[in-house]
Coordinates of C-alpha atoms in Angstrom, one line a residue:
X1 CA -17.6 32.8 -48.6
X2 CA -15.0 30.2 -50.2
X3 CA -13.8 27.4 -48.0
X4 CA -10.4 28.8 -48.2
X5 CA -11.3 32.4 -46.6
X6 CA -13.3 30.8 -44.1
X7 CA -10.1 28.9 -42.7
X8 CA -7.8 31.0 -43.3
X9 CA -7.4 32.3 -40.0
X10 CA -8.2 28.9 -38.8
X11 CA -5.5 26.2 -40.3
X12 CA -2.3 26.5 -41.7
X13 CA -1.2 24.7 -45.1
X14 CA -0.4 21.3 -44.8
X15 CA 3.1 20.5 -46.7
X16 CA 3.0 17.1 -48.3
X17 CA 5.6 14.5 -47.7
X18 CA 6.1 12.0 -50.0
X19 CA 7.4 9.7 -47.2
X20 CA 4.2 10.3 -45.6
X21 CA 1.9 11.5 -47.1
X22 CA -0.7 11.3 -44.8
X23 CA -1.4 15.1 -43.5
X24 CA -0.5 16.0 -40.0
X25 CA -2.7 17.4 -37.7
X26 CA -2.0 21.2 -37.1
X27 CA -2.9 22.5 -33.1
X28 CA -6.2 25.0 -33.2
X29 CA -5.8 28.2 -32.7
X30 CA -6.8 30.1 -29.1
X31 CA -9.7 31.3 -30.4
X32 CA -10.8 27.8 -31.7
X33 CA -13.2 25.9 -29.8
X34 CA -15.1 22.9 -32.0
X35 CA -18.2 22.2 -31.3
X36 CA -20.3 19.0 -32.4
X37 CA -23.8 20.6 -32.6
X38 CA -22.8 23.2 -34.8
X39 CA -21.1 23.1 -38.6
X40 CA -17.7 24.7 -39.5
X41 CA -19.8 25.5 -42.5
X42 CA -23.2 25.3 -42.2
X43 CA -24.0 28.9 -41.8
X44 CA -24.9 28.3 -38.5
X45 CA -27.4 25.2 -38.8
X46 CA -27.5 23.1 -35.9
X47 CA -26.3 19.5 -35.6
X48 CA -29.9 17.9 -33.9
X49 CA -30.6 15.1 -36.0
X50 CA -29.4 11.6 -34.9
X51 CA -28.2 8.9 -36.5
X52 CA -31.5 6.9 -36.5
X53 CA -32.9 9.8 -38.2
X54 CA -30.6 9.2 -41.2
X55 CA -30.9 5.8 -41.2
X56 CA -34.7 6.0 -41.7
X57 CA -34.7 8.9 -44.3
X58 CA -32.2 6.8 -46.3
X59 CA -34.4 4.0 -46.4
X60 CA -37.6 5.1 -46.5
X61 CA -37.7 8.8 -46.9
X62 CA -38.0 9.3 -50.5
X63 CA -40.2 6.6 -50.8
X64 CA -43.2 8.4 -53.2
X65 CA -46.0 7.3 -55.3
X66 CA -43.8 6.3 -57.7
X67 CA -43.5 2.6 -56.1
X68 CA -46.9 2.2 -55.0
X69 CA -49.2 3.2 -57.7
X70 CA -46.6 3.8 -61.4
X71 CA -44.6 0.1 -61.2
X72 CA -47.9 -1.2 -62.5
X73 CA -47.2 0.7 -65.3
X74 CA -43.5 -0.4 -65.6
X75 CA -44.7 -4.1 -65.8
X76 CA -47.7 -3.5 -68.4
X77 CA -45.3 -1.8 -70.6
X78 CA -41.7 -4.7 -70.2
X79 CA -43.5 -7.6 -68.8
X80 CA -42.5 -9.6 -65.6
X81 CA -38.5 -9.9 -66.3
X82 CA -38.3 -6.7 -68.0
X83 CA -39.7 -4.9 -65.0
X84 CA -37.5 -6.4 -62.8
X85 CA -34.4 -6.1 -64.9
X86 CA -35.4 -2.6 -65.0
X87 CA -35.6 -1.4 -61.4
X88 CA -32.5 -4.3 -60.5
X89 CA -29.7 -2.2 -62.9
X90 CA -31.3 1.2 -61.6
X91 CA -30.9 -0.1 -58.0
X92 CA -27.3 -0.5 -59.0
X93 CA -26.5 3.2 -60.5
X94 CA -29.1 4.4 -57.0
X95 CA -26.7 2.7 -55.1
X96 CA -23.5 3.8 -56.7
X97 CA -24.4 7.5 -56.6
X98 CA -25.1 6.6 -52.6
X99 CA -21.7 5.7 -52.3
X100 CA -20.6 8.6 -54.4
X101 CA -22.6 10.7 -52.7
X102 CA -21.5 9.0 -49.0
X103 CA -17.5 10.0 -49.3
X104 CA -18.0 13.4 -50.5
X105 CA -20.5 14.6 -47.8
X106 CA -18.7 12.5 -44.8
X107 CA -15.5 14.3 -46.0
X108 CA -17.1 17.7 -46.3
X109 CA -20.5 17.8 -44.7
X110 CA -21.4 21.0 -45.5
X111 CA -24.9 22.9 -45.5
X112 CA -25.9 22.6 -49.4
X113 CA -24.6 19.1 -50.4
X114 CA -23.9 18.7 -53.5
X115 CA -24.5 22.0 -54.8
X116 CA -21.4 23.2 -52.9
X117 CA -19.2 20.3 -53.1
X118 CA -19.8 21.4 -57.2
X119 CA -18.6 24.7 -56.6
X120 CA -15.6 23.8 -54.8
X121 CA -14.4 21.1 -57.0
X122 CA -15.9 21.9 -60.4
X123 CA -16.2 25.4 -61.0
X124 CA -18.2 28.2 -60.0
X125 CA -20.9 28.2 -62.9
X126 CA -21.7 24.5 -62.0
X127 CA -22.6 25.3 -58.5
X128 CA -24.8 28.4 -59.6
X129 CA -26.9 26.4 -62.7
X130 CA -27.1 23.3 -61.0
X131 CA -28.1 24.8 -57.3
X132 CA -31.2 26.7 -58.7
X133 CA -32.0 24.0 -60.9
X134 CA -32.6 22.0 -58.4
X135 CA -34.2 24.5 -56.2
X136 CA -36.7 24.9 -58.4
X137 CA -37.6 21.7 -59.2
X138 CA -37.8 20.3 -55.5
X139 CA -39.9 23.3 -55.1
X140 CA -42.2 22.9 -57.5
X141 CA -42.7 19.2 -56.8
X142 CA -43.9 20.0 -53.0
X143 CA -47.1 21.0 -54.2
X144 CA -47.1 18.3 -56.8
X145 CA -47.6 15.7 -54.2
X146 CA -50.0 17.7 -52.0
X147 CA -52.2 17.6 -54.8
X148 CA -51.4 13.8 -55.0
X149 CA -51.6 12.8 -51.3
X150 CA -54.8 15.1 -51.5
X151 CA -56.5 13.5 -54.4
X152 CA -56.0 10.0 -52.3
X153 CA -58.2 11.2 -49.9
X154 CA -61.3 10.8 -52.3
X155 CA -60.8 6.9 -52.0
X156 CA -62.8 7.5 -48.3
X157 CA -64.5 10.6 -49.3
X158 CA -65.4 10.9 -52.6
X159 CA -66.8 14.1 -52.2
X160 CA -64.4 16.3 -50.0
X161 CA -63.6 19.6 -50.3
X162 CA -59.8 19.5 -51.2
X163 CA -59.6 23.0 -50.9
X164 CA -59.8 21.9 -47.0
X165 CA -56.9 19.1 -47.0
X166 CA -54.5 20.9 -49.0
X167 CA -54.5 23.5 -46.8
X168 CA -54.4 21.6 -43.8
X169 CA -51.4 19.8 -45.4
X170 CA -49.5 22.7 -46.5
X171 CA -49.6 24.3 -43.4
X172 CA -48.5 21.0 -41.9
X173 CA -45.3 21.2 -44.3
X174 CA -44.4 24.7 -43.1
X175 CA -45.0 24.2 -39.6
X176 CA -42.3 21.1 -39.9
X177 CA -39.8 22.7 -42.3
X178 CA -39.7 26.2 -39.9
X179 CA -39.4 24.2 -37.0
X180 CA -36.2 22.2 -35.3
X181 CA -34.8 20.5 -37.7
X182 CA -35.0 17.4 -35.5
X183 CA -39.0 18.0 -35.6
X184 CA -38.4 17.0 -39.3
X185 CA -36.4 14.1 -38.3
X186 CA -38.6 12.8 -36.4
X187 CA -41.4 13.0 -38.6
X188 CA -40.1 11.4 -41.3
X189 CA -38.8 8.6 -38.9
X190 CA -42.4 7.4 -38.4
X191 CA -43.5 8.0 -41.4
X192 CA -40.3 6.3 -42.9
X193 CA -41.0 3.2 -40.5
X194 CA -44.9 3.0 -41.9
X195 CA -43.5 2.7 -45.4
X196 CA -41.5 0.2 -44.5
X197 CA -43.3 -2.0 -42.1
X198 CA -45.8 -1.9 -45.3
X199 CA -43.7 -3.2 -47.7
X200 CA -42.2 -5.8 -45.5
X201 CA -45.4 -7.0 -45.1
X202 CA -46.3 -6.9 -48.8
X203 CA -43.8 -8.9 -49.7
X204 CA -44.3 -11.5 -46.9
X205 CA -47.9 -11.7 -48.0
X206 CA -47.4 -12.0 -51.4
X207 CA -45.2 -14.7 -50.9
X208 CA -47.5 -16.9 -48.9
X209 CA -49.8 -15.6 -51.8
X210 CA -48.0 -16.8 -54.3
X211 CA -47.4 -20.3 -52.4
X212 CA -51.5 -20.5 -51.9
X213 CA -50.9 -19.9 -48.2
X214 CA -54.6 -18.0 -48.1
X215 CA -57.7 -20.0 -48.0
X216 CA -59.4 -20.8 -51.1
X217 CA -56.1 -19.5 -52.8
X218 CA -54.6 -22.2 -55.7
X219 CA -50.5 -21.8 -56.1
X220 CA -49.6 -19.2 -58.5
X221 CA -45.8 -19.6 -58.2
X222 CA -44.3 -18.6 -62.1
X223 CA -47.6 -19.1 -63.4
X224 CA -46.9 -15.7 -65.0
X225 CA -43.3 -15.8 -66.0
X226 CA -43.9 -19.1 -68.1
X227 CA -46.5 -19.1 -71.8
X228 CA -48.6 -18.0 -72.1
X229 CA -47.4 -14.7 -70.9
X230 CA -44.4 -13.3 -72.6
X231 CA -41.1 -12.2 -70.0
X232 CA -40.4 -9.0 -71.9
X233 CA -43.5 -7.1 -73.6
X234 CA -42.9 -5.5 -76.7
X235 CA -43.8 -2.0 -76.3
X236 CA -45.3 0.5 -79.2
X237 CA -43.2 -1.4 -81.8
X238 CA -42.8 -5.3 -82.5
X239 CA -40.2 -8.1 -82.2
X240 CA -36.8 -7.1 -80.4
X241 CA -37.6 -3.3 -80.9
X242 CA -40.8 -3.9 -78.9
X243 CA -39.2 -5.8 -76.0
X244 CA -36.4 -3.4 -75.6
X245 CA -38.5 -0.4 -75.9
X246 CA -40.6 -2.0 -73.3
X247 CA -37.5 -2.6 -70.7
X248 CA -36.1 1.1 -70.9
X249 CA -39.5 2.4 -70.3
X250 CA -39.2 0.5 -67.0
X251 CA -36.0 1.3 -66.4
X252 CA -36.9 5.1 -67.0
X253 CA -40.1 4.9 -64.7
X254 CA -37.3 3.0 -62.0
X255 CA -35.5 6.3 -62.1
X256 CA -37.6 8.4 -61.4
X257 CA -38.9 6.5 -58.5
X258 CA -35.7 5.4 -57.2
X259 CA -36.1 9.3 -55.4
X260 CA -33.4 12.1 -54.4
X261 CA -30.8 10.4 -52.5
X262 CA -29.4 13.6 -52.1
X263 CA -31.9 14.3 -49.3
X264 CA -29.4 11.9 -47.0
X265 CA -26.2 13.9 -47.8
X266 CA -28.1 17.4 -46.8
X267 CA -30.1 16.0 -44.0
X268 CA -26.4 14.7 -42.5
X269 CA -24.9 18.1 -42.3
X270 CA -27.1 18.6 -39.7
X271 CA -26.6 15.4 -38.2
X272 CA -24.2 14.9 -35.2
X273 CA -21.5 13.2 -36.1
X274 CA -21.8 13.6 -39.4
X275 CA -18.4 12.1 -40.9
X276 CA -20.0 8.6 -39.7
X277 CA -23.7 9.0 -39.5
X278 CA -24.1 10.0 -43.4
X279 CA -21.8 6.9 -45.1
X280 CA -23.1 5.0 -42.3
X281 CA -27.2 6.0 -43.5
X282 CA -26.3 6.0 -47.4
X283 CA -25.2 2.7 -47.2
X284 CA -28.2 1.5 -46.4
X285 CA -29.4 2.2 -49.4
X286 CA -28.3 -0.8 -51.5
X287 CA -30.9 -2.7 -48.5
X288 CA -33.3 -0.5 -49.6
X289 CA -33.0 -0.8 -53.0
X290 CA -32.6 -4.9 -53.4
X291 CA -35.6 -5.6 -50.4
X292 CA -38.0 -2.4 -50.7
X293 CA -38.0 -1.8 -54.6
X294 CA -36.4 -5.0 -56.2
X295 CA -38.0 -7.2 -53.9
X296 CA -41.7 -5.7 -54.0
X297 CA -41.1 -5.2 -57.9
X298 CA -40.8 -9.3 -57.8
X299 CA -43.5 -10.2 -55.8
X300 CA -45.7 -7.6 -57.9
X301 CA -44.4 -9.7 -61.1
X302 CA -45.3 -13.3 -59.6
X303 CA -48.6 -12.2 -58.2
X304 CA -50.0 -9.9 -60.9
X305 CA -50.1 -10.8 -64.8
X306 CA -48.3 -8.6 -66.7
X307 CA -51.7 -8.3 -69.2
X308 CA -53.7 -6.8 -66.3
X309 CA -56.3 -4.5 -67.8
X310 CA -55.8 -1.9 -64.7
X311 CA -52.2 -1.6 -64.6
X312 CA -53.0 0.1 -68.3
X313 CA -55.1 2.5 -66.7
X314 CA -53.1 4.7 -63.7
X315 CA -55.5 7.2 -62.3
X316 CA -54.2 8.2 -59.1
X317 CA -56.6 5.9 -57.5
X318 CA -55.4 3.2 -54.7
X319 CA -57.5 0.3 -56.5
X320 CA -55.3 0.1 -59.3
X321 CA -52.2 -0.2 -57.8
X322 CA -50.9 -3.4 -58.2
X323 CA -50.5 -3.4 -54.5
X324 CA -54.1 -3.5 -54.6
X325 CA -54.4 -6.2 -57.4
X326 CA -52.1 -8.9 -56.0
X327 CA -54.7 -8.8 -53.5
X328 CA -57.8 -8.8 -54.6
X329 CA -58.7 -11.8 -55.3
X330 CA -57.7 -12.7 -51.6
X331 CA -60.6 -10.8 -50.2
X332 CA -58.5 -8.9 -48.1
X333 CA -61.2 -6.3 -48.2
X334 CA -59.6 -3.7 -45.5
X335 CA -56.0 -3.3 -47.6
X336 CA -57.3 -1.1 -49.8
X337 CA -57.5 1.4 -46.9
X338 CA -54.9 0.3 -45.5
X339 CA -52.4 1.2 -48.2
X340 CA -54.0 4.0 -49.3
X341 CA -53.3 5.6 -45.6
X342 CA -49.3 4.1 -46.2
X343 CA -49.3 6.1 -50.1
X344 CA -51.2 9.2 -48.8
X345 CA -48.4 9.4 -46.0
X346 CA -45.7 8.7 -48.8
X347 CA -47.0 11.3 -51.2
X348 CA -47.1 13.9 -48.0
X349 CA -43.7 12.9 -46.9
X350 CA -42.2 13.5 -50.3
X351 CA -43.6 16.8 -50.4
X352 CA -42.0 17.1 -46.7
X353 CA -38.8 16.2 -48.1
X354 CA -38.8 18.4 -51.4
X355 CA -39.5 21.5 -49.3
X356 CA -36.4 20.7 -46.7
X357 CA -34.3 19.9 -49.7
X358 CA -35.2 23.0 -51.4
X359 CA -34.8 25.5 -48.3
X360 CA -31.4 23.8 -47.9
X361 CA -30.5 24.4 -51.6
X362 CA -31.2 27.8 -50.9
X363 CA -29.5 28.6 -48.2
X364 CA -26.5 26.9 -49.6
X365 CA -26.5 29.5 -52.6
X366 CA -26.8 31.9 -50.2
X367 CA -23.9 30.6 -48.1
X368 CA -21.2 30.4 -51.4
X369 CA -22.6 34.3 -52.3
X370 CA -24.5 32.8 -55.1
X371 CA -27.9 33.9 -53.6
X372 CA -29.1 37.1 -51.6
X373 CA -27.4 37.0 -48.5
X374 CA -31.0 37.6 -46.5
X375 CA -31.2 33.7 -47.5
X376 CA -28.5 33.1 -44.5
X377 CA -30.7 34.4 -41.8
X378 CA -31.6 31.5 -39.1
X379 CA -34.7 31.9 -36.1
X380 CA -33.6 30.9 -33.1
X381 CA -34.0 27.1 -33.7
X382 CA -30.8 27.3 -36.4
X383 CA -33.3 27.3 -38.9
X384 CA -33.0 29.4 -42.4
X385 CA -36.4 30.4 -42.2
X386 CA -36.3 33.1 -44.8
X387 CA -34.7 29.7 -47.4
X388 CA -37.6 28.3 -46.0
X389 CA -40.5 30.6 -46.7
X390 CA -39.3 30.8 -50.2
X391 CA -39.5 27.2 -50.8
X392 CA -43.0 26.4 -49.0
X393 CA -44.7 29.3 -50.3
X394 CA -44.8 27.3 -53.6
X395 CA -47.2 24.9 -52.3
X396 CA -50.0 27.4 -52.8
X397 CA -49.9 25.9 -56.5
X398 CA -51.7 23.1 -55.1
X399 CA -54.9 25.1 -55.5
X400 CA -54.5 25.3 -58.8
X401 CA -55.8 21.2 -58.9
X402 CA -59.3 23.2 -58.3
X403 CA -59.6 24.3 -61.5
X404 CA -59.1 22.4 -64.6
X405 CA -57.6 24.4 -66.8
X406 CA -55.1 26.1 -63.9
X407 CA -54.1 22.4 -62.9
X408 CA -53.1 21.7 -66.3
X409 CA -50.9 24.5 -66.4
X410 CA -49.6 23.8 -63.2
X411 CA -49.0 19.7 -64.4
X412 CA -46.8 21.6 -67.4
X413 CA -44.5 23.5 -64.9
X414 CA -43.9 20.2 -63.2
X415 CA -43.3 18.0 -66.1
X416 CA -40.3 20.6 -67.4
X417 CA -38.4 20.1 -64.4
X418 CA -39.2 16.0 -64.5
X419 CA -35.1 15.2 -65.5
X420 CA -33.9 17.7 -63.0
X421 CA -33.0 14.8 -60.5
X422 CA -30.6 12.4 -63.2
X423 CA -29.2 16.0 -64.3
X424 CA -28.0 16.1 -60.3
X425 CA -26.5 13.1 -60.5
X426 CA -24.8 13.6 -63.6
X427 CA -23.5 16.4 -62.0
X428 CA -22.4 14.6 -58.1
X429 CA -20.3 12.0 -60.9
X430 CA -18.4 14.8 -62.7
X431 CA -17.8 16.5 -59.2
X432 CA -16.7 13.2 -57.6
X433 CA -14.0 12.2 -60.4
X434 CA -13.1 15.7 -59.7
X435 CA -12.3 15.2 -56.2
X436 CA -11.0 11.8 -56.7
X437 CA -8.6 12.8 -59.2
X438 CA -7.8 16.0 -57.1
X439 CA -6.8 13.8 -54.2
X440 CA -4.1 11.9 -56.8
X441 CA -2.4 15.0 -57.8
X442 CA -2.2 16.6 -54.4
X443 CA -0.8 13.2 -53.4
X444 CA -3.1 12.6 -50.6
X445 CA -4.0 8.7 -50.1
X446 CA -7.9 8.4 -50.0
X447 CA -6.9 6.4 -46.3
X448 CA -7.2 9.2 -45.3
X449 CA -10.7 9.7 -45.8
X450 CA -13.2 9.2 -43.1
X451 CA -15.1 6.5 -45.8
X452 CA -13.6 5.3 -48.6
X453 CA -16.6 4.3 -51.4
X454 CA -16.0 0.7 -53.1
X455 CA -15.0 -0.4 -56.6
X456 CA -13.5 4.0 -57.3
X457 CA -13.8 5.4 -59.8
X458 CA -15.3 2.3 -62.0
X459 CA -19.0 2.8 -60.0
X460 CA -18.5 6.5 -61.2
X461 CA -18.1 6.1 -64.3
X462 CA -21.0 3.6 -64.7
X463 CA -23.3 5.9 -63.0
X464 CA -22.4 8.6 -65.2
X465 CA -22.3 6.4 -68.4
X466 CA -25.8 5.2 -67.4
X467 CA -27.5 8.6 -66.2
X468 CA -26.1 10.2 -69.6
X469 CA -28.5 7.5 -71.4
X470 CA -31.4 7.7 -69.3
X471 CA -31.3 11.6 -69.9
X472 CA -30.8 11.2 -73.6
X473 CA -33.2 8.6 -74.3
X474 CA -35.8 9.6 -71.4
X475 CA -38.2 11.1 -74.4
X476 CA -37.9 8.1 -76.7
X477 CA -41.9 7.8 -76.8
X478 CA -42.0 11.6 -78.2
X479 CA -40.6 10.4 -81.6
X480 CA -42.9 6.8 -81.3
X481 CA -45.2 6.0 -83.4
X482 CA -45.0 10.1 -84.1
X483 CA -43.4 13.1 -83.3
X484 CA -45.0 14.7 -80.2
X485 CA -43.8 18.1 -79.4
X486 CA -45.9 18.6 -75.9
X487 CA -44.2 15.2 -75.3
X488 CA -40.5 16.3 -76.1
X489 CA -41.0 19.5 -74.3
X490 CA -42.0 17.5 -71.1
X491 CA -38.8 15.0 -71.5
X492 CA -36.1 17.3 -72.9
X493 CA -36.8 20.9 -72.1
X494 CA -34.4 20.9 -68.3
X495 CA -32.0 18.8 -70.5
X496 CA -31.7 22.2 -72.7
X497 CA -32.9 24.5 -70.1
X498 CA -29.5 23.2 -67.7
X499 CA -26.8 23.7 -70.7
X500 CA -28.0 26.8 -71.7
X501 CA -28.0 28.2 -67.8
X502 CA -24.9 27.2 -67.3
X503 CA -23.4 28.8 -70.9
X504 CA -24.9 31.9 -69.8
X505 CA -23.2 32.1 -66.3
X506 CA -19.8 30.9 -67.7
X507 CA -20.8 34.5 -70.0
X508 CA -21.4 36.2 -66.9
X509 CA -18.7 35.0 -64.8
X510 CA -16.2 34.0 -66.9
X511 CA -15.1 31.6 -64.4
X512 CA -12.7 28.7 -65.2
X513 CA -12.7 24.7 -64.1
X514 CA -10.5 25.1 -60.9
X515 CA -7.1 23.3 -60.9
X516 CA -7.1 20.1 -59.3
X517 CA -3.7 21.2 -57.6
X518 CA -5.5 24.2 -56.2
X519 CA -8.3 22.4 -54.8
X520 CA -8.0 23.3 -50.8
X521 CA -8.4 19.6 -49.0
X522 CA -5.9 20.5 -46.1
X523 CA -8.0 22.7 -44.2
X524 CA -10.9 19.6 -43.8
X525 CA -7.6 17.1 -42.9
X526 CA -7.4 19.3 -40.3
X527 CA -10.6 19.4 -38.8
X528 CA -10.7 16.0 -39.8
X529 CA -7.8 15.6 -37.4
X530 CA -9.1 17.8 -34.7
X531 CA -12.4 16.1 -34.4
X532 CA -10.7 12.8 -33.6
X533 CA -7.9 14.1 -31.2
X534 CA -10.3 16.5 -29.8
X535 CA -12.8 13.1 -28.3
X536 CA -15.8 15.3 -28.2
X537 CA -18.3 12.8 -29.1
X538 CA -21.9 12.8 -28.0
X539 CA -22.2 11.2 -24.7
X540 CA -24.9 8.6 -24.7
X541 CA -25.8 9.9 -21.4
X542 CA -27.2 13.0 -22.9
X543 CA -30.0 11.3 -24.8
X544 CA -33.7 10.7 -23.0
X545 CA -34.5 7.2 -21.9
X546 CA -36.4 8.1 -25.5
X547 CA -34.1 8.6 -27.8
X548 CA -31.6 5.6 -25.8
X549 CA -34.2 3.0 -26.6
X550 CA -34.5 4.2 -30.5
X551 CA -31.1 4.5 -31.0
X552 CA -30.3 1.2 -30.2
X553 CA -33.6 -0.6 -32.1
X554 CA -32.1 1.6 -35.0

């Protein structure tokens, strides 16, 4: 169903009037009643999460393995300032395609994100190649990091059975994803808050590290940002080659732990008050990216040297994350376990996230006819369970880490889908400087936007400019010292896989880019317009003494 022919019976057209050109607000129809707990176009998903919830997932929620155990890697391979330099200019595009990201979704906060907003403003072909892309990847990586959060277990137990934990955890994932979606709000709330009461205190502690603050501890301060340790590493090749090579493979390893901020824009159509809560939540993410991965990149780089035989050697294992080794020599002997309970909860709370983002993929095919339609059905919680079963039902994968040679298959399905996530954003640019430019045609002032993203369309462009590179030079080590074909398959094949998708449903369509003068805005003014007039906000009175005192800590 197009946005159009779902408010046709709804709105009238909006004329435009030079004079004033903001739209006015048409009366509803009898039959209209608007309703704050459920979406206009959702499909039927219910508004239950809260504000806080978003706040939280924004911050926190996509918050993997990626910072705790692979930055070590990022700062053996660029060295203290290139590390740093690295994840600081992929904060910035993270944080641009959150504003990005913020306007769309809090002007149309639709079930589906970004996938949608592509099909309306782009063309039809985009939305279909770029919505089971991403399906597929997100649901594929669920079991990626059950097998991860799994494999951290053995730090206790050496010898477990991990046929028992990944089930336990898998089961875990469906029983959250089938549930209310404010059951998965809530989860991820307090594991959100353990990630980031961790870092907080990471950085706090390796500051008073660093200063010598811990008995028996000399000052460290730039020890290791001054000779003899180099501030950029030269990387497979020598001389300025080296040192850059070194930087963009930490600025590479930075985007792929910077995380889907798409999970914010999806998570917010089913948030009340959506049109606020979601720019409100994405937002936050610059704080998140400047204090929880700048910030804890920095420390990592005063506290660690750079030449660090275990940063060379990543295994999955707790001890060599340079969490781990800023510490050791400390004798804090307990925060080994303690962050390897804080990365095991990360890995699982990824895999949490990558199932509701796939299930909501789904269901938003399903919603613009570009999936079967038995992918609409909801259970009596507003839940598209049958979206859901076919995204957890991957996680029975993670069995295949039981056997050596299934795991390595199962590592080779993973890795072609590892660029799918900068091929999304690629995609939210191009869609945004669709709609922005759409708006200037049509004549409608972006004031009249519920948010209006900063420094538009310059922050797009950037972000596309830089995602573009990141995507064409994310293989670079596949032609260094040699050509490595399982390597270039790994880095490149979604990058070829995507195009050729796409060509293949422009063939089958034969669908055209839609005008931007045919681009239907008015009908959202209007609800726009409605849901102001109309008052009908949440009443705080409504909320348990519960949810009063954690809305107003957060």
């Amino acid at each position: 169903m197009t946005r159009t022919s779902q408010h046709s019976g709804r709105y009238q057209s909006l004329p435009t009037d030079d004079a004033d050109p903001t739209p006015a607000v048409q009366e509803p129809s009898e039959d209209f009643q608007y309703s704050s707990a459920q979406s206009l176009d959702n499909g039927g998903t219910k508004r239950s999460l809260q504000e806080r919830h978003l706040s939280m997932i924004a911050l926190a929620g996509m918050i993997g393995t990626g910072l705790f155990l692979s930055s070590g890697k990022a700062l053996a391979q660029a060295g203290p300032l290139g590390c740093v330099s690295g994840f600081m200019i992929m904060g910035t595009v993270t944080a641009s395609i959150a504003y990005i990201s913020a306007e769309m979704s809090s002007f149309q906060p639709v079930g589906g994100g970004f996938v949608r907003h592509a099909n309306m403003w782009l063309d039809k072909s985009t939305g279909i190649a770029i919505g089971w892309n991403f399906w597929y990847s997100m649901a594929i990586t669920m079991p990626t990091e059950i097998s991860a959060a799994t494999t951290l277990l053995s730090f206790w137990k050496p010898d477990i059975n991990q046929f028992i934990p990944i089930s336990i955890l898998w089961v875990v994932i469906m029983v959250v994803n089938f549930s209310p979606v404010r059951v998965y709000g809530e989860f991820e709330f307090y594991l959100a808050f353990c990630k980031i009461a961790l870092i907080v205190c990471f950085i706090i502690a390796g500051i008073i590290l660093d200063l010598g603050g811990f008995p028996g501890q000399d000052k460290i301060g730039f020890r290791y940002w001054q000779d003899p340790y180099p501030l950029f590493h030269e990387y497979i090749a020598t001389g300025f080659k080296g040192r850059f090579l070194g930087f963009w493979s930490a600025m590479i390893s930075a985007a792929f732990a910077y995380g889907n901020v798409q999970v914010v824009a999806m998570a917010g159509a089913e948030t009340r008050n959506p049109r606020k809560a979601i720019p409100a939540a994405l937002k936050k993410t610059f704080a998140r990216v400047v204090v929880f991965y700048v910030a804890s990149i920095f420390v990592i780089s005063l506290t660690v040297p750079a030449n660090d035989e275990r940063l060379y050697h990543p295994t999955g294992d707790v001890m060599h994350s340079p969490f781990i080794i800023a510490f050791s020599r400390a004798g804090l002997k307990a925060l080994p376990s303690v962050i390897n309970a804080i990365v095991f909860s990360s890995a699982f709370s990824s895999g949490n996230s990558c199932s509701f983002l796939a299930s909501r993929t789904l269901h938003g095919l399903a919603l613009d006819g570009h999936a079967p339609s038995i992918f609409l059905e909801l259970n009596r919680f507003g839940v598209p369970y049958v979206a859901v079963a076919a995204s957890v039902i991957w996680g029975v994968i993670a069995y295949a880490s039981l056997n050596h040679g299934a795991f390595q298959a199962f590592l080779w399905l993973v890795s072609l889908v590892t660029t799918s996530g900068i091929i999304s954003w690629v995609i939210i640019c191009l869609t945004y400087l669709r709609f922005f430019y759409a708006l200037q045609v049509q004549k409608i002032p972006r004031r009249s936007l519920p948010y209006r993203s900063p420094l538009q369309p310059y922050i797009t462009y950037y972000a596309l400019i830089m995602n573009i590179l990141i995507l064409g030079l994310s293989g670079w080590d596949s032609f260094l010292p040699e050509f490595s074909l399982p390597r270039f398959t790994s880095n490149y094949f979604n990058c070829l896989f995507y195009p050729a998708l796409y060509l293949a449903c422009k063939s089958r369509f034969r669908d055209s880019m839609i005008p931007l003068q045919e681009i239907d805005f008015y009908a959202e003014l209007t609800a726009i317009g409605l849901e102001e007039e109309s008052e009908n906000c949440d009443d705080i009175t409504k909320f348990s003494a519960y949810d009063r005192t954690l809305n107003a800590l957060f």
